PDB file of C-alpha atoms in Angstrom:
ATOM      1  CA  UNK A  27      66.235 134.543 138.361  1.00  0.00           C
ATOM      2  CA  UNK A  28      62.660 135.643 137.418  1.00  0.00           C
ATOM      3  CA  UNK A  29      62.377 137.847 134.272  1.00  0.00           C
ATOM      4  CA  UNK A  30      61.154 141.328 134.640  1.00  0.00           C
ATOM      5  CA  UNK A  31      57.444 142.020 133.780  1.00  0.00           C
ATOM      6  CA  UNK A  32      58.616 143.917 130.691  1.00  0.00           C
ATOM      7  CA  UNK A  33      59.877 140.720 129.188  1.00  0.00           C
ATOM      8  CA  UNK A  34      56.504 139.202 129.400  1.00  0.00           C
ATOM      9  CA  UNK A  35      54.666 142.050 127.617  1.00  0.00           C
ATOM     10  CA  UNK A  36      54.375 141.591 123.835  1.00  0.00           C
ATOM     11  CA  UNK A  37      52.631 143.527 121.164  1.00  0.00           C
ATOM     12  CA  UNK A  38      50.338 142.087 118.481  1.00  0.00           C
ATOM     13  CA  UNK A  39      51.843 142.270 114.943  1.00  0.00           C
ATOM     14  CA  UNK A  40      50.970 140.489 111.577  1.00  0.00           C
ATOM     15  CA  UNK A  41      52.920 137.423 112.419  1.00  0.00           C
ATOM     16  CA  UNK A  42      52.017 136.815 116.050  1.00  0.00           C
ATOM     17  CA  UNK A  43      52.976 138.708 119.259  1.00  0.00           C
ATOM     18  CA  UNK A  44      56.297 140.245 119.885  1.00  0.00           C
ATOM     19  CA  UNK A  45      59.119 137.833 118.850  1.00  0.00           C
ATOM     20  CA  UNK A  46      56.773 134.797 118.928  1.00  0.00           C
ATOM     21  CA  UNK A  47      55.983 134.778 115.167  1.00  0.00           C
ATOM     22  CA  UNK A  48      55.073 132.557 112.466  1.00  0.00           C
ATOM     23  CA  UNK A  49      58.137 131.209 110.596  1.00  0.00           C
ATOM     24  CA  UNK A  50      60.498 131.346 113.580  1.00  0.00           C
ATOM     25  CA  UNK A  51      61.898 128.451 115.566  1.00  0.00           C
ATOM     26  CA  UNK A  52      60.392 128.178 119.071  1.00  0.00           C
ATOM     27  CA  UNK A  53      63.576 126.845 120.715  1.00  0.00           C
ATOM     28  CA  UNK A  54      65.296 130.173 119.843  1.00  0.00           C
ATOM     29  CA  UNK A  55      62.597 132.287 121.563  1.00  0.00           C
ATOM     30  CA  UNK A  56      62.834 133.354 125.083  1.00  0.00           C
ATOM     31  CA  UNK A  57      60.327 131.620 127.482  1.00  0.00           C
ATOM     32  CA  UNK A  58      59.253 128.873 125.007  1.00  0.00           C
ATOM     33  CA  UNK A  59      59.473 125.194 126.228  1.00  0.00           C
ATOM     34  CA  UNK A  60      58.415 121.913 124.622  1.00  0.00           C
ATOM     35  CA  UNK A  61      54.811 121.011 125.359  1.00  0.00           C
ATOM     36  CA  UNK A  62      55.809 117.814 127.065  1.00  0.00           C
ATOM     37  CA  UNK A  63      57.504 119.914 129.838  1.00  0.00           C
ATOM     38  CA  UNK A  64      54.328 121.936 130.355  1.00  0.00           C
ATOM     39  CA  UNK A  65      52.794 121.193 133.773  1.00  0.00           C
ATOM     40  CA  UNK A  66      49.193 121.647 132.394  1.00  0.00           C
ATOM     41  CA  UNK A  67      49.792 119.414 129.361  1.00  0.00           C
ATOM     42  CA  UNK A  68      47.155 117.003 130.625  1.00  0.00           C
ATOM     43  CA  UNK A  69      44.450 119.654 130.249  1.00  0.00           C
ATOM     44  CA  UNK A  70      44.888 119.830 126.420  1.00  0.00           C
ATOM     45  CA  UNK A  71      44.757 117.409 123.580  1.00  0.00           C
ATOM     46  CA  UNK A  72      47.028 118.668 120.795  1.00  0.00           C
ATOM     47  CA  UNK A  73      47.058 117.255 117.172  1.00  0.00           C
ATOM     48  CA  UNK A  74      48.847 115.927 115.242  1.00  0.00           C
ATOM     49  CA  UNK A  75      51.489 115.219 117.996  1.00  0.00           C
ATOM     50  CA  UNK A  76      52.755 116.819 121.260  1.00  0.00           C
ATOM     51  CA  UNK A  77      56.305 116.795 119.810  1.00  0.00           C
ATOM     52  CA  UNK A  78      55.248 119.541 117.360  1.00  0.00           C
ATOM     53  CA  UNK A  79      54.080 122.017 120.087  1.00  0.00           C
ATOM     54  CA  UNK A  80      55.733 124.542 122.435  1.00  0.00           C
ATOM     55  CA  UNK A  81      54.232 126.710 125.190  1.00  0.00           C
ATOM     56  CA  UNK A  82      55.211 130.009 126.649  1.00  0.00           C
ATOM     57  CA  UNK A  83      56.340 129.535 130.240  1.00  0.00           C
ATOM     58  CA  UNK A  84      55.244 132.489 132.412  1.00  0.00           C
ATOM     59  CA  UNK A  85      52.657 135.210 132.734  1.00  0.00           C
ATOM     60  CA  UNK A  86      52.059 137.098 129.521  1.00  0.00           C
ATOM     61  CA  UNK A  87      50.195 140.254 128.480  1.00  0.00           C
ATOM     62  CA  UNK A  88      49.638 141.347 124.901  1.00  0.00           C
ATOM     63  CA  UNK A  89      49.002 144.866 123.729  1.00  0.00           C
ATOM     64  CA  UNK A  90      47.481 146.110 120.501  1.00  0.00           C
ATOM     65  CA  UNK A  91      48.799 149.681 120.580  1.00  0.00           C
ATOM     66  CA  UNK A  92      51.165 151.485 122.994  1.00  0.00           C
ATOM     67  CA  UNK A  93      48.282 153.071 124.981  1.00  0.00           C
ATOM     68  CA  UNK A  94      46.487 149.697 125.334  1.00  0.00           C
ATOM     69  CA  UNK A  95      46.085 148.256 128.917  1.00  0.00           C
ATOM     70  CA  UNK A  96      46.715 144.882 127.530  1.00  0.00           C
ATOM     71  CA  UNK A  97      45.119 141.481 127.192  1.00  0.00           C
ATOM     72  CA  UNK A  98      46.323 138.935 129.802  1.00  0.00           C
ATOM     73  CA  UNK A  99      46.811 135.390 128.472  1.00  0.00           C
ATOM     74  CA  UNK A 100      46.132 132.197 130.205  1.00  0.00           C
ATOM     75  CA  UNK A 101      48.092 130.135 127.710  1.00  0.00           C
ATOM     76  CA  UNK A 102      50.133 130.619 124.572  1.00  0.00           C
ATOM     77  CA  UNK A 103      50.898 127.585 122.282  1.00  0.00           C
ATOM     78  CA  UNK A 104      52.916 127.446 119.109  1.00  0.00           C
ATOM     79  CA  UNK A 105      52.938 124.456 116.822  1.00  0.00           C
ATOM     80  CA  UNK A 106      55.707 123.754 114.317  1.00  0.00           C
ATOM     81  CA  UNK A 107      55.885 122.136 111.023  1.00  0.00           C
ATOM     82  CA  UNK A 108      58.098 119.167 110.230  1.00  0.00           C
ATOM     83  CA  UNK A 109      60.994 121.544 109.518  1.00  0.00           C
ATOM     84  CA  UNK A 110      60.644 123.058 113.072  1.00  0.00           C
ATOM     85  CA  UNK A 111      59.317 126.412 112.127  1.00  0.00           C
ATOM     86  CA  UNK A 112      56.224 127.817 113.906  1.00  0.00           C
ATOM     87  CA  UNK A 113      53.187 127.342 111.617  1.00  0.00           C
ATOM     88  CA  UNK A 114      50.431 128.231 114.059  1.00  0.00           C
ATOM     89  CA  UNK A 115      50.057 130.242 117.274  1.00  0.00           C
ATOM     90  CA  UNK A 116      47.286 129.836 119.677  1.00  0.00           C
ATOM     91  CA  UNK A 117      46.457 132.573 122.278  1.00  0.00           C
ATOM     92  CA  UNK A 118      44.034 131.841 125.131  1.00  0.00           C
ATOM     93  CA  UNK A 119      42.934 135.148 126.900  1.00  0.00           C
ATOM     94  CA  UNK A 120      42.243 135.168 130.674  1.00  0.00           C
ATOM     95  CA  UNK A 121      39.286 137.352 130.455  1.00  0.00           C
ATOM     96  CA  UNK A 122      37.276 138.197 127.444  1.00  0.00           C
ATOM     97  CA  UNK A 123      35.056 141.229 126.923  1.00  0.00           C
ATOM     98  CA  UNK A 124      32.689 142.245 123.915  1.00  0.00           C
ATOM     99  CA  UNK A 125      35.343 144.716 122.782  1.00  0.00           C
ATOM    100  CA  UNK A 126      37.867 142.238 121.696  1.00  0.00           C
ATOM    101  CA  UNK A 127      36.753 142.129 118.036  1.00  0.00           C
ATOM    102  CA  UNK A 128      36.796 145.924 117.789  1.00  0.00           C
ATOM    103  CA  UNK A 129      40.306 146.107 119.481  1.00  0.00           C
ATOM    104  CA  UNK A 130      41.745 143.594 117.077  1.00  0.00           C
ATOM    105  CA  UNK A 131      40.021 145.387 114.078  1.00  0.00           C
ATOM    106  CA  UNK A 132      42.070 148.489 115.084  1.00  0.00           C
ATOM    107  CA  UNK A 133      45.162 146.683 114.018  1.00  0.00           C
ATOM    108  CA  UNK A 134      43.924 144.191 111.332  1.00  0.00           C
ATOM    109  CA  UNK A 135      40.864 146.038 109.773  1.00  0.00           C
ATOM    110  CA  UNK A 136      37.459 144.823 109.340  1.00  0.00           C
ATOM    111  CA  UNK A 137      36.915 141.028 109.981  1.00  0.00           C
ATOM    112  CA  UNK A 138      34.895 138.582 108.095  1.00  0.00           C
ATOM    113  CA  UNK A 139      32.512 137.056 110.681  1.00  0.00           C
ATOM    114  CA  UNK A 140      30.984 133.574 110.567  1.00  0.00           C
ATOM    115  CA  UNK A 141      28.652 131.764 112.942  1.00  0.00           C
ATOM    116  CA  UNK A 142      29.812 128.310 114.033  1.00  0.00           C
ATOM    117  CA  UNK A 143      27.292 125.616 114.521  1.00  0.00           C
ATOM    118  CA  UNK A 144      27.314 121.996 115.622  1.00  0.00           C
ATOM    119  CA  UNK A 145      24.218 119.843 114.792  1.00  0.00           C
ATOM    120  CA  UNK A 146      22.329 123.124 113.958  1.00  0.00           C
ATOM    121  CA  UNK A 147      23.092 124.752 117.282  1.00  0.00           C
ATOM    122  CA  UNK A 148      25.129 127.926 117.569  1.00  0.00           C
ATOM    123  CA  UNK A 149      28.317 127.289 119.413  1.00  0.00           C
ATOM    124  CA  UNK A 150      30.225 130.382 118.692  1.00  0.00           C
ATOM    125  CA  UNK A 151      31.410 133.186 116.308  1.00  0.00           C
ATOM    126  CA  UNK A 152      34.531 133.146 114.253  1.00  0.00           C
ATOM    127  CA  UNK A 153      36.083 136.541 113.276  1.00  0.00           C
ATOM    128  CA  UNK A 154      38.807 136.384 110.580  1.00  0.00           C
ATOM    129  CA  UNK A 155      41.299 138.920 109.400  1.00  0.00           C
ATOM    130  CA  UNK A 156      43.735 138.489 106.435  1.00  0.00           C
ATOM    131  CA  UNK A 157      46.677 140.686 106.904  1.00  0.00           C
ATOM    132  CA  UNK A 158      48.936 142.369 104.354  1.00  0.00           C
ATOM    133  CA  UNK A 159      51.572 139.957 105.221  1.00  0.00           C
ATOM    134  CA  UNK A 160      49.172 137.046 103.980  1.00  0.00           C
ATOM    135  CA  UNK A 161      48.565 135.762 107.451  1.00  0.00           C
ATOM    136  CA  UNK A 162      45.165 134.907 108.879  1.00  0.00           C
ATOM    137  CA  UNK A 163      44.382 135.906 112.381  1.00  0.00           C
ATOM    138  CA  UNK A 164      41.218 134.437 113.705  1.00  0.00           C
ATOM    139  CA  UNK A 165      39.194 134.850 117.008  1.00  0.00           C
ATOM    140  CA  UNK A 166      36.886 132.178 118.074  1.00  0.00           C
ATOM    141  CA  UNK A 167      34.376 133.275 120.699  1.00  0.00           C
ATOM    142  CA  UNK A 168      32.245 130.565 122.030  1.00  0.00           C
ATOM    143  CA  UNK A 169      28.572 131.139 123.103  1.00  0.00           C
ATOM    144  CA  UNK A 170      29.197 129.447 126.524  1.00  0.00           C
ATOM    145  CA  UNK A 171      32.249 129.479 128.782  1.00  0.00           C
ATOM    146  CA  UNK A 172      33.831 132.388 126.960  1.00  0.00           C
ATOM    147  CA  UNK A 173      36.661 132.814 129.369  1.00  0.00           C
ATOM    148  CA  UNK A 174      37.811 129.137 128.936  1.00  0.00           C
ATOM    149  CA  UNK A 175      37.456 128.450 125.235  1.00  0.00           C
ATOM    150  CA  UNK A 176      38.063 131.877 123.565  1.00  0.00           C
ATOM    151  CA  UNK A 177      41.117 131.576 121.270  1.00  0.00           C
ATOM    152  CA  UNK A 178      43.038 133.867 118.947  1.00  0.00           C
ATOM    153  CA  UNK A 179      45.156 132.040 116.337  1.00  0.00           C
ATOM    154  CA  UNK A 180      47.685 132.991 113.702  1.00  0.00           C
ATOM    155  CA  UNK A 181      48.663 131.091 110.623  1.00  0.00           C
ATOM    156  CA  UNK A 182      50.078 131.784 107.100  1.00  0.00           C
ATOM    157  CA  UNK A 183      46.958 132.088 104.848  1.00  0.00           C
ATOM    158  CA  UNK A 184      48.083 129.594 102.346  1.00  0.00           C
ATOM    159  CA  UNK A 185      49.135 126.928 104.996  1.00  0.00           C
ATOM    160  CA  UNK A 186      46.115 124.673 104.713  1.00  0.00           C
ATOM    161  CA  UNK A 187      47.700 121.892 106.825  1.00  0.00           C
ATOM    162  CA  UNK A 188      48.288 124.339 109.675  1.00  0.00           C
ATOM    163  CA  UNK A 189      44.453 125.096 109.573  1.00  0.00           C
ATOM    164  CA  UNK A 190      43.215 121.603 109.211  1.00  0.00           C
ATOM    165  CA  UNK A 191      45.803 119.316 110.911  1.00  0.00           C
ATOM    166  CA  UNK A 192      46.978 121.396 113.808  1.00  0.00           C
ATOM    167  CA  UNK A 193      44.313 121.654 116.562  1.00  0.00           C
ATOM    168  CA  UNK A 194      44.065 122.019 120.286  1.00  0.00           C
ATOM    169  CA  UNK A 195      41.116 120.899 122.321  1.00  0.00           C
ATOM    170  CA  UNK A 196      40.530 121.256 126.040  1.00  0.00           C
ATOM    171  CA  UNK A 197      40.381 117.932 127.701  1.00  0.00           C
ATOM    172  CA  UNK A 198      37.246 117.250 129.882  1.00  0.00           C
TER     173      UNK A 198
END
């Protein structure tokens, strides 16, 4: 039985989107399945191990406020720490527009903005918000191929291993 569209619409909050939140166990959340069962798993390289990742199975739309038309997601990944709790959430929007930073700022306040460079060449912009709940929400917007590599992520602000050790890369 296919879920109703309402079940696939989640609202942004300080810990993630809808019930998919930092600190929860992914196997207890509707629609989450282990990364190894994800048909598109070969498109992504995940670190430190695939066994620590789950993916949302199905179409997904996120809203920032109730009047919002929503942001359709291509992918949602959640990584877990060694205890099995979500320590990082990665959202990959289907389409990106220049208003995404201002839309997220409506909920999280003014971001800190940094330029990302590799070998002296600008590759993108990182917008960072630290919420009242001590989580960090980040939006990476690449200079090129924005619809493929734009990612919104959530992590607890003081969880440095989630920031440094838990990464996703698109396989070429």
